[in-house]
Tab-separated table of C-alpha atoms in Angstrom:
chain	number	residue	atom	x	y	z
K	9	UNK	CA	154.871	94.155	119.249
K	10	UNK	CA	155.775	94.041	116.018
K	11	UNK	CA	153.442	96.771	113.814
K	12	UNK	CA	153.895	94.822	110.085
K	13	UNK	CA	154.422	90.998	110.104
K	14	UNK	CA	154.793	89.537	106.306
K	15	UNK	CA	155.014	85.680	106.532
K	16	UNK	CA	156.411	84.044	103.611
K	17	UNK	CA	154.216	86.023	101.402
K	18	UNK	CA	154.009	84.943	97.798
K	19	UNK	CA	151.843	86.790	95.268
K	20	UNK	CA	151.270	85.795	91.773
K	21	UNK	CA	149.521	87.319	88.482
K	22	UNK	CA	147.750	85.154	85.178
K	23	UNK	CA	148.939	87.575	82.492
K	24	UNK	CA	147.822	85.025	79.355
K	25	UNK	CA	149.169	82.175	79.592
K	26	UNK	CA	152.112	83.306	81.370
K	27	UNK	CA	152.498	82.899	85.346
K	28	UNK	CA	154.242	86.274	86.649
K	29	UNK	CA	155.576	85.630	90.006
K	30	UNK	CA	155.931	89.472	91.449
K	31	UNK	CA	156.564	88.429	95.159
K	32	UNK	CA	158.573	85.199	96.455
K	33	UNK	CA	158.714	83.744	99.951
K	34	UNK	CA	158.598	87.634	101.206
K	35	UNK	CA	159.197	87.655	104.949
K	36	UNK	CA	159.194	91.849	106.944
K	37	UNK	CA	158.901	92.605	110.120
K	38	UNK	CA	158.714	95.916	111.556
K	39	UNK	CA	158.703	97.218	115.036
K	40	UNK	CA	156.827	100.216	116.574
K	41	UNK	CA	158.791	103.441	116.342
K	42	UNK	CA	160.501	102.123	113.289
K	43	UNK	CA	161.565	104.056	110.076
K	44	UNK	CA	161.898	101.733	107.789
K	45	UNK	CA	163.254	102.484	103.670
K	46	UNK	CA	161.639	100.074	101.205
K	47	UNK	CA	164.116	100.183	97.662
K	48	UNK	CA	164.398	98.482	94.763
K	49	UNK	CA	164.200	99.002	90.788
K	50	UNK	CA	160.924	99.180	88.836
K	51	UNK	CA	159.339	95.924	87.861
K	52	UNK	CA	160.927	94.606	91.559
K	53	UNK	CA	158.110	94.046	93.227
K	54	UNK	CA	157.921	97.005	95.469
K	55	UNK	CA	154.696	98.605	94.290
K	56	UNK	CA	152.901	95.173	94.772
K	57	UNK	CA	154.669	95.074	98.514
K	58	UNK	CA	153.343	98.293	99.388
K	59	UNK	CA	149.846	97.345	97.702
K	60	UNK	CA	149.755	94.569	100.209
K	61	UNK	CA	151.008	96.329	103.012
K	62	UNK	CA	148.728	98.936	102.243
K	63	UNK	CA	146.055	96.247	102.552
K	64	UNK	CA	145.006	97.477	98.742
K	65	UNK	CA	145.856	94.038	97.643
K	66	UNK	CA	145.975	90.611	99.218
K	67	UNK	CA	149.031	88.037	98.708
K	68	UNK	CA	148.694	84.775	96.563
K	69	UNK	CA	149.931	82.510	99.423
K	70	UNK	CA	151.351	83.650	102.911
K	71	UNK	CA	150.551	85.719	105.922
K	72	UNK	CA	150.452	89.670	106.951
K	73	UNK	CA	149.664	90.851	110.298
K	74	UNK	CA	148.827	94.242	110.558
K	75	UNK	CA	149.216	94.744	115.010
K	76	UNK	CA	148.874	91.145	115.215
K	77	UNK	CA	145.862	90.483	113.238
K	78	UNK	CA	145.723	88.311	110.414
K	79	UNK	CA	144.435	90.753	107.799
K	80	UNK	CA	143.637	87.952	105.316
K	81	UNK	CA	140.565	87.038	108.223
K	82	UNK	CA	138.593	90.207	107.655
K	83	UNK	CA	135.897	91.619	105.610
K	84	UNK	CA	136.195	94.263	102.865
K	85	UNK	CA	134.192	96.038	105.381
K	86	UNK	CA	136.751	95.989	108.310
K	87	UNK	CA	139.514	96.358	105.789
K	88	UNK	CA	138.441	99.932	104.903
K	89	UNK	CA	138.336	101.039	108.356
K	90	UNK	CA	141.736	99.493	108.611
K	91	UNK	CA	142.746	101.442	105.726
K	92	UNK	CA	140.889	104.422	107.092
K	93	UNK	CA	142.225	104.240	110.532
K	94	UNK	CA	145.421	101.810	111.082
K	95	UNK	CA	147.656	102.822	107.702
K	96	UNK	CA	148.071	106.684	107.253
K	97	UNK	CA	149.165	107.242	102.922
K	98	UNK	CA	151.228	110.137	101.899
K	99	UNK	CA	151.646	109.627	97.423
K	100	UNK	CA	153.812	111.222	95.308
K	101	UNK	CA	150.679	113.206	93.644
K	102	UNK	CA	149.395	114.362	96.852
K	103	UNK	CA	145.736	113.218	96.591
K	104	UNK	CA	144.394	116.171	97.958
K	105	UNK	CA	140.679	117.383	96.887
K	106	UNK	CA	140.952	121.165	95.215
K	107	UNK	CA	137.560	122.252	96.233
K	108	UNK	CA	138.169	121.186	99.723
K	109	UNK	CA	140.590	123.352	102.285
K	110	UNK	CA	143.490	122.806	104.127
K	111	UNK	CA	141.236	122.024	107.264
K	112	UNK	CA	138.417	119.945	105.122
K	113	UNK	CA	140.942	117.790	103.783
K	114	UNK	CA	142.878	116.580	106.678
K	115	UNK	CA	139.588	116.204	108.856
K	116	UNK	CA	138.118	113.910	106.112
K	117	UNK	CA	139.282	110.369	107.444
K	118	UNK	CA	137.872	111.404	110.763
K	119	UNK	CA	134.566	112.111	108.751
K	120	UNK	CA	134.550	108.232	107.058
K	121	UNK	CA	135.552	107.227	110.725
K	122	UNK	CA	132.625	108.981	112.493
K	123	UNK	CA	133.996	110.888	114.782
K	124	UNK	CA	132.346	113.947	116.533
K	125	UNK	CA	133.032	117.556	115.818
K	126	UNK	CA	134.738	118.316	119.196
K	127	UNK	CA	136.713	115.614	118.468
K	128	UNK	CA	137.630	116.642	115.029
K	129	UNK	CA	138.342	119.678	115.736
K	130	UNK	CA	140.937	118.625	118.098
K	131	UNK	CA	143.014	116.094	115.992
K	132	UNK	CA	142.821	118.554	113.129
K	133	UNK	CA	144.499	121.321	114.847
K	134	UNK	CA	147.144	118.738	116.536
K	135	UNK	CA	147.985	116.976	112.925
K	136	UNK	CA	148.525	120.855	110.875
K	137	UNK	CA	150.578	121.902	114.017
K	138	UNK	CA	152.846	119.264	113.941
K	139	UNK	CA	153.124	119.902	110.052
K	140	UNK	CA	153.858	123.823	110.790
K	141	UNK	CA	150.403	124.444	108.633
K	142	UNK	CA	147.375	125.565	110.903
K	143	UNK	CA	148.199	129.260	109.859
K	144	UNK	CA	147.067	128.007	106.199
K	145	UNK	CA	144.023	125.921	107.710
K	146	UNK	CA	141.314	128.185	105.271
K	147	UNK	CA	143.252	128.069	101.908
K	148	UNK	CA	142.730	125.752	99.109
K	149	UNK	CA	145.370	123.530	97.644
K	150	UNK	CA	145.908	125.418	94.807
K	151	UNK	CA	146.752	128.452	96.572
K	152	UNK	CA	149.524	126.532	98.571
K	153	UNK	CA	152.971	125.182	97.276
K	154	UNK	CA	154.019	121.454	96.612
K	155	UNK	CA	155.984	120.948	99.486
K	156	UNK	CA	152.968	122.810	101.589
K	157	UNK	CA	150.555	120.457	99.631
K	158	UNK	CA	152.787	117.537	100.680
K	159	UNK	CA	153.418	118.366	104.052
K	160	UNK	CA	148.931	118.658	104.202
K	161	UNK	CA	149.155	115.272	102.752
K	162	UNK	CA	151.334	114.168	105.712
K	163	UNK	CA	148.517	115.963	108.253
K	164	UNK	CA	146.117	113.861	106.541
K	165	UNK	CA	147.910	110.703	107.433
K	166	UNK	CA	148.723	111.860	111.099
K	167	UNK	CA	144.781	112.474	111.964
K	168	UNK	CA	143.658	109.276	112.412
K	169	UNK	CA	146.828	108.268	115.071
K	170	UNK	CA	147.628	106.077	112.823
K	171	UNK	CA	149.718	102.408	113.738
K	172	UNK	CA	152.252	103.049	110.274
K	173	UNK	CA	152.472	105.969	108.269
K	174	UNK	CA	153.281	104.486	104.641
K	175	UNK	CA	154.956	107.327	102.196
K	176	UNK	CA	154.952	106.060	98.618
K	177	UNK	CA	157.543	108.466	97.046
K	178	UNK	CA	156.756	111.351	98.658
K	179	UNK	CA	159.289	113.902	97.194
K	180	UNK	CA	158.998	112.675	94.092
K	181	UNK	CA	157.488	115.851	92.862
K	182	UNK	CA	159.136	117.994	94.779
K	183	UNK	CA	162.581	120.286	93.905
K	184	UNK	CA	165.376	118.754	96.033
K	185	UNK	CA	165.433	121.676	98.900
K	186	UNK	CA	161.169	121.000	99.385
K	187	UNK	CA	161.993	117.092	99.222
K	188	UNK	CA	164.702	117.864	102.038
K	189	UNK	CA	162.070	119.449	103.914
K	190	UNK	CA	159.543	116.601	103.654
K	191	UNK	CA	162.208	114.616	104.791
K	192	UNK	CA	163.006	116.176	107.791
K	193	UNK	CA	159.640	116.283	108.537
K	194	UNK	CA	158.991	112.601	108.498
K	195	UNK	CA	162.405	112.013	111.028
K	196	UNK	CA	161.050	114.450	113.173
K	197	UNK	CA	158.114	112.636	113.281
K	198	UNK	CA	159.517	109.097	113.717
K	199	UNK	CA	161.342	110.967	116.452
K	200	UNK	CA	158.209	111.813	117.716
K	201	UNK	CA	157.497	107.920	117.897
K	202	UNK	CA	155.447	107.503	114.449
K	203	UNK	CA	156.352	104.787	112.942
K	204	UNK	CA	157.051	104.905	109.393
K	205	UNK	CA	157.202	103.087	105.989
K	206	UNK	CA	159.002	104.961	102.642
K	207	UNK	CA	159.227	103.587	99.514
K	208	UNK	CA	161.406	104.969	97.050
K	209	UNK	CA	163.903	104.394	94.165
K	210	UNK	CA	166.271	106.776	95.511
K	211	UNK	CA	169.192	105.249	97.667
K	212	UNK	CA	170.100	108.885	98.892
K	213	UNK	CA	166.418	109.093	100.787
K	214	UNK	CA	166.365	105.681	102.047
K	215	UNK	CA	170.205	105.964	103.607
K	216	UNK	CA	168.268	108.405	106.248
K	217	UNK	CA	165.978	106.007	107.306
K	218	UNK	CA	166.991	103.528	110.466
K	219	UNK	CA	166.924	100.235	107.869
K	220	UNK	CA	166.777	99.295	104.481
K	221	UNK	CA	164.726	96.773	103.315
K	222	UNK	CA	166.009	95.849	99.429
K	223	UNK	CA	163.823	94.167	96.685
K	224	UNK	CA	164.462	92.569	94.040
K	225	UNK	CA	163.005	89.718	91.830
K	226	UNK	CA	160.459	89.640	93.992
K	227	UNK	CA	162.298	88.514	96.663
K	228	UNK	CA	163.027	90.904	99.696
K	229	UNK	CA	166.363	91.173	101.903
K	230	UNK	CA	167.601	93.652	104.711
């Protein structure tokens, strides 16, 4: 079963009295297991793709299925728990809390999703061990490096089992030997059967995924 499903998905913005048209007729699919590269230039349309794939936004006209359901059908309610629990983010800035540990940070979607302490404890342990981190589990993120701060943000997104993981340039604030690290990290990953969603502007990242998507004008094309 296909994971993402974009159906003709068309998503327009009022700015005055000008109509800006930032997706057209959009169609995506993507299949479990899939790494997928999402490129194209700023003002393409990518950041308002990934805002609706994120389920952060919602498209003009058109359909996305998120696992098969219709994520236009659902409550803001059942759209954070989606967000929560189906669609794992790694940014470019991280996100992480500073007052918060290693540990306290990637067990907080578990928190919002109300899962018990036995539990947490578990997933927790599983997500910084596949990230090479658990040894850090008690420090703070400003006593860890970018690419260690990165690679928490990536346990973050792994806790909740998560059906997509969707990296927003994730090395962007990285130097290129950390970024090459981060990158190996998410094929590893996908080899591990994640499935996995990075946009970026850089062509040299998104040649190691297993497909490019390109867009441009709004419009996107394999």
């Amino acid at each position: 079963m296909a994971v993402i499903e974009l159906r003709s998905i068309c998503k327009s913005y009022q700015t005055g009295d000008e109509t800006v048209h930032a997706l057209v007729e959009a169609n995506l699919k993507v299949e479990q297991g899939e790494f997928v590269a999402i490129v194209g230039p700023s003002g393409s349309g990518k950041s308002t793709l990934l805002s609706i794939l994120g389920c952060l936004d919602v498209p003009t006209t058109g359909s996305y299925l998120l696992e098969g359901q219709d994520v236009a059908k659902l409550s803001e309610t059942k759209l954070a728990q989606i967000r929560n629990q189906k669609i794992g983010f790694v940014f470019q800035s991280f996100n992480l809390l500073p007052r918060m540990t290693v540990w306290e940070n990637v067990e907080t979607p578990l928190l919002y999703a109300g899962m018990s302490a036995a539990q947490r404890k578990v997933r927790v342990e599983e997500a910084l061990n596949q990230v090479g981190l658990l040894g850090r589990a008690k420090h703070h993120s400003n006593q860890i490096s970018g690419g260690q701060r990165q690679r928490v943000a990536i346990a973050r997104a792994l806790v909740t089992k998560p059906a997509m993981i969707l990296a927003d340039e994730p090395t962007g604030n990285l130097d290129s030997k950390t970024g090459a690290e981060i990158m190996n990290l998410l094929r590893e990953l996908n080899a591990g059967g994640a499935t996995i969603v990075l946009v970026t502007h850089d062509n040299s990242l998104a040649a190691q995924a297993g497909r490019t998507i390109q867009v441009r004008d709004g419009r996107v094309t394999a």
